[in-house]
Amino acid sequence: MLVNKIVTIFRNFPKRHFAAILFFLLMLISIGILGNFDLSNQKKESDLSKILDIEQLDQLAQIEQIYTARETVIKRNDSLFSILKNFGIKNENIINLINSKNSNLLSSIEIGDKIKVNLDENNEINDLLYIDDFQSGVRAERFENTYRINKFKNKLEKINIFKHVVIQDSMYMSGLREGIPDSVLMDVVYINGWDIDFTHDIRPGDSYSLIYEEILVDGEKVIDGNVLISEFINKGKKITSIRFDLTNGKSEYFSIDGINVKKAFLRSPVKLSHISSKYNLRRRHPVLHTIRSHNGVDYAASKGSPVRATGDGTISFAEYNGGCGNEIKIKHSEDYTTRYCHLDKFNSSTKVGRKVKQGQTIGYVGSTGLATGPHLHYEFHVNGKHTDPLRVQFPNATPIKSDDEIRFNQVAYNIARQLNNYKDISLKEEVPSG
Ligand SMILES: [Zn+2]
């Protein structure tokens, strides 16, 4: 009965399977036969199972060379000598390294870079690596009684990272929650800071998408690279900024139409502040209690906060002046003048006739003149007329030069298309399935 059953099973088996089983059985038999005949093999097996004595263990340890790895990030006042001393390395070993050829490559170490060493059982340096952010640096390897010291450079690889963020609270906090590194968020603020005032303009539901680079060595991230494109939706308005390497070697950000995102003026003359009073042609003056027009914007900030020149220009006034208190005026061009009031102090370099750069500190927030508390009163004059600094359309910085235009259009087209592809994919993923 049993035999019959097996035969039926084999009959029902596809021929291919049958051949495979036959082959497998033959293999088993041949391994068995060969194994039995190979006596040396059997001997090896018994060698391995034998308990090793202490002497043999010592010999094995010498062959395997067990090293202790130590590493440190270079801090202020560190020297190569002090770092190696901290690792418990003896003076003569350190001197041996320093006396080796090319040791000058290790003479200028920089704060924030890394030193890694592998120490042998005598706590002597077997090899040492001095590594910078990009995982390149200097390698020292023991060779007989000295060290071979050489520079090395790892191959960098760049990958593009896409992120899409819907703002719930602040642009910064919402970005961090999506895993965007701090340095990249700072770049996003800088790139969009010409169009958006991040302390006053952001609304919940605003969003931004970006592509930035990550720099890898051996498949591991070593540093965040540049933001290649940023697309910000602020109160329904889309602002796209694309990074472009100009032929003059500089990299700047441009709108999709090739307009430099940089403006001739900063949005706000005080960084950490809030607007305490807007431009208003009919306002009750807080000190005089009469209806007077407010010809500027007040930025409340703590006493001593730096006040920045909002654009390049020349100081045309810098002294105490009645209700304005310590006052500075900057002439930016024939058309544009800015005025800063109630300053606690002027910067030492703020003198009439001196040139200033955009962002340069010209003075410090105070409450000199007619002021209820420390704030900056800031005015923007166009052709001699008061203008609301929060509404004025600032002139643009230099646009793309015609010889860069074709290349820019290609770069802009490619990166914008890449961003749209990423957005399409991520939006599809957000749709719940089923
Ligand atoms: Zn004011």
PDB file of N, CA, C and O in Angstrom, residues 133-184:
ATOM      1  N   ASP A 133      34.958  68.813   8.864  1.00  0.00           N
ATOM      2  CA  ASP A 133      33.531  68.597   8.603  1.00  0.00           C
ATOM      3  C   ASP A 133      33.269  67.688   7.407  1.00  0.00           C
ATOM      4  O   ASP A 133      32.287  66.986   7.368  1.00  0.00           O
ATOM      5  N   PHE A 134      34.127  67.787   6.416  1.00  0.00           N
ATOM      6  CA  PHE A 134      33.904  67.040   5.186  1.00  0.00           C
ATOM      7  C   PHE A 134      34.646  65.710   5.192  1.00  0.00           C
ATOM      8  O   PHE A 134      34.852  65.109   4.153  1.00  0.00           O
ATOM      9  N   GLN A 135      35.079  65.270   6.359  1.00  0.00           N
ATOM     10  CA  GLN A 135      35.723  63.983   6.519  1.00  0.00           C
ATOM     11  C   GLN A 135      36.999  63.874   5.693  1.00  0.00           C
ATOM     12  O   GLN A 135      37.367  62.797   5.261  1.00  0.00           O
ATOM     13  N   SER A 136      37.669  65.011   5.501  1.00  0.00           N
ATOM     14  CA  SER A 136      39.001  64.943   4.920  1.00  0.00           C
ATOM     15  C   SER A 136      39.953  65.452   6.003  1.00  0.00           C
ATOM     16  O   SER A 136      39.508  66.017   6.998  1.00  0.00           O
ATOM     17  N   GLY A 137      41.230  65.236   5.826  1.00  0.00           N
ATOM     18  CA  GLY A 137      42.160  65.668   6.868  1.00  0.00           C
ATOM     19  C   GLY A 137      43.510  65.022   6.717  1.00  0.00           C
ATOM     20  O   GLY A 137      44.020  64.891   5.603  1.00  0.00           O
ATOM     21  N   VAL A 138      44.091  64.616   7.841  1.00  0.00           N
ATOM     22  CA  VAL A 138      45.450  64.058   7.857  1.00  0.00           C
ATOM     23  C   VAL A 138      45.420  62.701   8.566  1.00  0.00           C
ATOM     24  O   VAL A 138      44.736  62.548   9.577  1.00  0.00           O
ATOM     25  N   ARG A 139      46.151  61.755   8.005  1.00  0.00           N
ATOM     26  CA  ARG A 139      46.228  60.425   8.612  1.00  0.00           C
ATOM     27  C   ARG A 139      47.687  60.131   8.973  1.00  0.00           C
ATOM     28  O   ARG A 139      48.588  60.359   8.161  1.00  0.00           O
ATOM     29  N   ALA A 140      47.918  59.637  10.199  1.00  0.00           N
ATOM     30  CA  ALA A 140      49.265  59.224  10.610  1.00  0.00           C
ATOM     31  C   ALA A 140      49.202  57.739  10.945  1.00  0.00           C
ATOM     32  O   ALA A 140      48.344  57.327  11.732  1.00  0.00           O
ATOM     33  N   GLU A 141      50.090  56.938  10.335  1.00  0.00           N
ATOM     34  CA  GLU A 141      50.094  55.489  10.605  1.00  0.00           C
ATOM     35  C   GLU A 141      51.483  55.043  11.043  1.00  0.00           C
ATOM     36  O   GLU A 141      52.480  55.438  10.423  1.00  0.00           O
ATOM     37  N   ARG A 142      51.526  54.239  12.090  1.00  0.00           N
ATOM     38  CA  ARG A 142      52.819  53.775  12.591  1.00  0.00           C
ATOM     39  C   ARG A 142      53.490  52.879  11.566  1.00  0.00           C
ATOM     40  O   ARG A 142      52.848  52.001  10.978  1.00  0.00           O
ATOM     41  N   PHE A 143      54.773  53.143  11.342  1.00  0.00           N
ATOM     42  CA  PHE A 143      55.546  52.316  10.433  1.00  0.00           C
ATOM     43  C   PHE A 143      56.928  52.157  11.058  1.00  0.00           C
ATOM     44  O   PHE A 143      57.671  53.133  11.175  1.00  0.00           O
ATOM     45  N   GLU A 144      57.204  50.963  11.516  1.00  0.00           N
ATOM     46  CA  GLU A 144      58.414  50.684  12.284  1.00  0.00           C
ATOM     47  C   GLU A 144      58.500  51.663  13.452  1.00  0.00           C
ATOM     48  O   GLU A 144      57.554  51.758  14.216  1.00  0.00           O
ATOM     49  N   ASN A 145      59.585  52.468  13.556  1.00  0.00           N
ATOM     50  CA  ASN A 145      59.690  53.325  14.734  1.00  0.00           C
ATOM     51  C   ASN A 145      59.229  54.756  14.519  1.00  0.00           C
ATOM     52  O   ASN A 145      59.477  55.626  15.332  1.00  0.00           O
ATOM     53  N   THR A 146      58.550  54.977  13.380  1.00  0.00           N
ATOM     54  CA  THR A 146      58.146  56.339  13.066  1.00  0.00           C
ATOM     55  C   THR A 146      56.701  56.319  12.552  1.00  0.00           C
ATOM     56  O   THR A 146      56.038  55.294  12.620  1.00  0.00           O
ATOM     57  N   TYR A 147      56.214  57.480  12.111  1.00  0.00           N
ATOM     58  CA  TYR A 147      54.840  57.535  11.588  1.00  0.00           C
ATOM     59  C   TYR A 147      54.846  58.049  10.153  1.00  0.00           C
ATOM     60  O   TYR A 147      55.605  58.965   9.816  1.00  0.00           O
ATOM     61  N   ARG A 148      54.006  57.454   9.352  1.00  0.00           N
ATOM     62  CA  ARG A 148      53.807  57.948   7.985  1.00  0.00           C
ATOM     63  C   ARG A 148      52.622  58.892   8.014  1.00  0.00           C
ATOM     64  O   ARG A 148      51.515  58.482   8.373  1.00  0.00           O
ATOM     65  N   ILE A 149      52.852  60.156   7.675  1.00  0.00           N
ATOM     66  CA  ILE A 149      51.795  61.170   7.795  1.00  0.00           C
ATOM     67  C   ILE A 149      51.423  61.679   6.408  1.00  0.00           C
ATOM     68  O   ILE A 149      52.285  62.114   5.640  1.00  0.00           O
ATOM     69  N   ASN A 150      50.149  61.601   6.096  1.00  0.00           N
ATOM     70  CA  ASN A 150      49.671  62.039   4.775  1.00  0.00           C
ATOM     71  C   ASN A 150      48.304  62.689   4.869  1.00  0.00           C
ATOM     72  O   ASN A 150      47.527  62.370   5.761  1.00  0.00           O
ATOM     73  N   LYS A 151      48.034  63.571   3.901  1.00  0.00           N
ATOM     74  CA  LYS A 151      46.689  64.149   3.797  1.00  0.00           C
ATOM     75  C   LYS A 151      45.770  63.120   3.145  1.00  0.00           C
ATOM     76  O   LYS A 151      46.227  62.296   2.345  1.00  0.00           O
ATOM     77  N   PHE A 152      44.507  63.184   3.486  1.00  0.00           N
ATOM     78  CA  PHE A 152      43.552  62.345   2.762  1.00  0.00           C
ATOM     79  C   PHE A 152      42.291  63.151   2.487  1.00  0.00           C
ATOM     80  O   PHE A 152      42.009  64.134   3.156  1.00  0.00           O
ATOM     81  N   LYS A 153      41.582  62.752   1.476  1.00  0.00           N
ATOM     82  CA  LYS A 153      40.368  63.470   1.097  1.00  0.00           C
ATOM     83  C   LYS A 153      39.315  62.429   0.725  1.00  0.00           C
ATOM     84  O   LYS A 153      39.563  61.600  -0.145  1.00  0.00           O
ATOM     85  N   ASN A 154      38.195  62.480   1.413  1.00  0.00           N
ATOM     86  CA  ASN A 154      37.137  61.535   1.079  1.00  0.00           C
ATOM     87  C   ASN A 154      36.265  62.073  -0.036  1.00  0.00           C
ATOM     88  O   ASN A 154      36.090  63.273  -0.172  1.00  0.00           O
ATOM     89  N   LYS A 155      35.728  61.149  -0.814  1.00  0.00           N
ATOM     90  CA  LYS A 155      34.863  61.563  -1.921  1.00  0.00           C
ATOM     91  C   LYS A 155      33.507  61.964  -1.363  1.00  0.00           C
ATOM     92  O   LYS A 155      32.888  61.219  -0.608  1.00  0.00           O
ATOM     93  N   LEU A 156      33.077  63.173  -1.737  1.00  0.00           N
ATOM     94  CA  LEU A 156      31.785  63.661  -1.262  1.00  0.00           C
ATOM     95  C   LEU A 156      30.701  63.287  -2.262  1.00  0.00           C
ATOM     96  O   LEU A 156      30.922  63.253  -3.460  1.00  0.00           O
ATOM     97  N   GLU A 157      29.534  63.035  -1.707  1.00  0.00           N
ATOM     98  CA  GLU A 157      28.391  62.721  -2.556  1.00  0.00           C
ATOM     99  C   GLU A 157      27.276  63.667  -2.114  1.00  0.00           C
ATOM    100  O   GLU A 157      27.117  63.920  -0.923  1.00  0.00           O
ATOM    101  N   LYS A 158      26.534  64.210  -3.072  1.00  0.00           N
ATOM    102  CA  LYS A 158      25.438  65.117  -2.705  1.00  0.00           C
ATOM    103  C   LYS A 158      24.119  64.463  -3.053  1.00  0.00           C
ATOM    104  O   LYS A 158      23.979  63.891  -4.130  1.00  0.00           O
ATOM    105  N   ILE A 159      23.149  64.559  -2.132  1.00  0.00           N
ATOM    106  CA  ILE A 159      21.801  64.111  -2.491  1.00  0.00           C
ATOM    107  C   ILE A 159      20.823  65.243  -2.191  1.00  0.00           C
ATOM    108  O   ILE A 159      21.088  66.095  -1.344  1.00  0.00           O
ATOM    109  N   ASN A 160      19.720  65.252  -2.917  1.00  0.00           N
ATOM    110  CA  ASN A 160      18.711  66.285  -2.712  1.00  0.00           C
ATOM    111  C   ASN A 160      17.622  65.781  -1.769  1.00  0.00           C
ATOM    112  O   ASN A 160      17.148  64.665  -1.901  1.00  0.00           O
ATOM    113  N   ILE A 161      17.270  66.623  -0.808  1.00  0.00           N
ATOM    114  CA  ILE A 161      16.221  66.287   0.162  1.00  0.00           C
ATOM    115  C   ILE A 161      15.038  67.214  -0.073  1.00  0.00           C
ATOM    116  O   ILE A 161      15.216  68.428  -0.206  1.00  0.00           O
ATOM    117  N   PHE A 162      13.837  66.646  -0.114  1.00  0.00           N
ATOM    118  CA  PHE A 162      12.625  67.449  -0.298  1.00  0.00           C
ATOM    119  C   PHE A 162      11.853  67.507   1.017  1.00  0.00           C
ATOM    120  O   PHE A 162      11.756  66.510   1.725  1.00  0.00           O
ATOM    121  N   LYS A 163      11.342  68.685   1.344  1.00  0.00           N
ATOM    122  CA  LYS A 163      10.480  68.818   2.530  1.00  0.00           C
ATOM    123  C   LYS A 163       9.310  69.731   2.193  1.00  0.00           C
ATOM    124  O   LYS A 163       9.465  70.709   1.453  1.00  0.00           O
ATOM    125  N   HIS A 164       8.154  69.379   2.767  1.00  0.00           N
ATOM    126  CA  HIS A 164       6.977  70.234   2.625  1.00  0.00           C
ATOM    127  C   HIS A 164       6.432  70.467   4.032  1.00  0.00           C
ATOM    128  O   HIS A 164       6.239  69.522   4.779  1.00  0.00           O
ATOM    129  N   VAL A 165       6.227  71.723   4.385  1.00  0.00           N
ATOM    130  CA  VAL A 165       5.815  72.057   5.750  1.00  0.00           C
ATOM    131  C   VAL A 165       4.578  72.945   5.717  1.00  0.00           C
ATOM    132  O   VAL A 165       4.566  73.958   5.008  1.00  0.00           O
ATOM    133  N   VAL A 166       3.551  72.543   6.472  1.00  0.00           N
ATOM    134  CA  VAL A 166       2.408  73.428   6.676  1.00  0.00           C
ATOM    135  C   VAL A 166       2.605  74.048   8.057  1.00  0.00           C
ATOM    136  O   VAL A 166       2.791  73.346   9.044  1.00  0.00           O
ATOM    137  N   ILE A 167       2.607  75.376   8.114  1.00  0.00           N
ATOM    138  CA  ILE A 167       2.934  76.069   9.361  1.00  0.00           C
ATOM    139  C   ILE A 167       1.744  76.033  10.320  1.00  0.00           C
ATOM    140  O   ILE A 167       0.628  76.385   9.944  1.00  0.00           O
ATOM    141  N   GLN A 168       2.026  75.563  11.552  1.00  0.00           N
ATOM    142  CA  GLN A 168       0.994  75.560  12.588  1.00  0.00           C
ATOM    143  C   GLN A 168       1.207  76.723  13.548  1.00  0.00           C
ATOM    144  O   GLN A 168       0.300  77.450  13.861  1.00  0.00           O
ATOM    145  N   ASP A 169       2.459  76.859  14.007  1.00  0.00           N
ATOM    146  CA  ASP A 169       2.761  77.971  14.907  1.00  0.00           C
ATOM    147  C   ASP A 169       3.753  78.920  14.237  1.00  0.00           C
ATOM    148  O   ASP A 169       3.353  79.856  13.589  1.00  0.00           O
ATOM    149  N   SER A 170       5.062  78.610  14.373  1.00  0.00           N
ATOM    150  CA  SER A 170       6.031  79.445  13.670  1.00  0.00           C
ATOM    151  C   SER A 170       6.648  78.630  12.533  1.00  0.00           C
ATOM    152  O   SER A 170       6.612  77.405  12.540  1.00  0.00           O
ATOM    153  N   MET A 171       7.194  79.346  11.579  1.00  0.00           N
ATOM    154  CA  MET A 171       7.852  78.706  10.440  1.00  0.00           C
ATOM    155  C   MET A 171       8.979  77.801  10.926  1.00  0.00           C
ATOM    156  O   MET A 171       9.180  76.701  10.431  1.00  0.00           O
ATOM    157  N   TYR A 172       9.692  78.282  11.980  1.00  0.00           N
ATOM    158  CA  TYR A 172      10.855  77.586  12.500  1.00  0.00           C
ATOM    159  C   TYR A 172      10.460  76.295  13.229  1.00  0.00           C
ATOM    160  O   TYR A 172      10.970  75.211  12.933  1.00  0.00           O
ATOM    161  N   MET A 173       9.496  76.387  14.174  1.00  0.00           N
ATOM    162  CA  MET A 173       9.078  75.217  14.953  1.00  0.00           C
ATOM    163  C   MET A 173       8.454  74.164  14.047  1.00  0.00           C
ATOM    164  O   MET A 173       8.702  72.965  14.198  1.00  0.00           O
ATOM    165  N   SER A 174       7.609  74.615  13.100  1.00  0.00           N
ATOM    166  CA  SER A 174       6.956  73.661  12.195  1.00  0.00           C
ATOM    167  C   SER A 174       7.999  72.947  11.333  1.00  0.00           C
ATOM    168  O   SER A 174       7.855  71.764  11.039  1.00  0.00           O
ATOM    169  N   GLY A 175       9.041  73.673  10.947  1.00  0.00           N
ATOM    170  CA  GLY A 175      10.115  73.085  10.136  1.00  0.00           C
ATOM    171  C   GLY A 175      10.915  72.056  10.913  1.00  0.00           C
ATOM    172  O   GLY A 175      11.225  70.977  10.405  1.00  0.00           O
ATOM    173  N   LEU A 176      11.211  72.377  12.173  1.00  0.00           N
ATOM    174  CA  LEU A 176      11.962  71.441  13.025  1.00  0.00           C
ATOM    175  C   LEU A 176      11.198  70.130  13.182  1.00  0.00           C
ATOM    176  O   LEU A 176      11.775  69.049  13.145  1.00  0.00           O
ATOM    177  N   ARG A 177       9.868  70.239  13.353  1.00  0.00           N
ATOM    178  CA  ARG A 177       9.049  69.028  13.527  1.00  0.00           C
ATOM    179  C   ARG A 177       9.089  68.135  12.293  1.00  0.00           C
ATOM    180  O   ARG A 177       8.938  66.925  12.392  1.00  0.00           O
ATOM    181  N   GLU A 178       9.315  68.739  11.111  1.00  0.00           N
ATOM    182  CA  GLU A 178       9.410  67.945   9.878  1.00  0.00           C
ATOM    183  C   GLU A 178      10.822  67.408   9.675  1.00  0.00           C
ATOM    184  O   GLU A 178      11.129  66.818   8.647  1.00  0.00           O
ATOM    185  N   GLY A 179      11.702  67.686  10.639  1.00  0.00           N
ATOM    186  CA  GLY A 179      13.070  67.154  10.569  1.00  0.00           C
ATOM    187  C   GLY A 179      14.020  67.986   9.721  1.00  0.00           C
ATOM    188  O   GLY A 179      15.055  67.492   9.288  1.00  0.00           O
ATOM    189  N   ILE A 180      13.668  69.240   9.478  1.00  0.00           N
ATOM    190  CA  ILE A 180      14.581  70.107   8.717  1.00  0.00           C
ATOM    191  C   ILE A 180      15.648  70.641   9.676  1.00  0.00           C
ATOM    192  O   ILE A 180      15.321  71.162  10.734  1.00  0.00           O
ATOM    193  N   PRO A 181      16.939  70.487   9.313  1.00  0.00           N
ATOM    194  CA  PRO A 181      17.992  70.956  10.222  1.00  0.00           C
ATOM    195  C   PRO A 181      17.952  72.474  10.404  1.00  0.00           C
ATOM    196  O   PRO A 181      17.526  73.216   9.517  1.00  0.00           O
ATOM    197  N   ASP A 182      18.407  72.877  11.572  1.00  0.00           N
ATOM    198  CA  ASP A 182      18.480  74.272  11.974  1.00  0.00           C
ATOM    199  C   ASP A 182      19.134  75.176  10.923  1.00  0.00           C
ATOM    200  O   ASP A 182      18.589  76.225  10.564  1.00  0.00           O
ATOM    201  N   SER A 183      20.283  74.746  10.411  1.00  0.00           N
ATOM    202  CA  SER A 183      21.036  75.597   9.477  1.00  0.00           C
ATOM    203  C   SER A 183      20.242  75.816   8.186  1.00  0.00           C
ATOM    204  O   SER A 183      20.308  76.881   7.581  1.00  0.00           O
ATOM    205  N   VAL A 184      19.485  74.793   7.773  1.00  0.00           N
ATOM    206  CA  VAL A 184      18.682  74.916   6.554  1.00  0.00           C
ATOM    207  C   VAL A 184      17.531  75.899   6.792  1.00  0.00           C
ATOM    208  O   VAL A 184      17.231  76.746   5.947  1.00  0.00           O
TER     209      VAL A 184
END
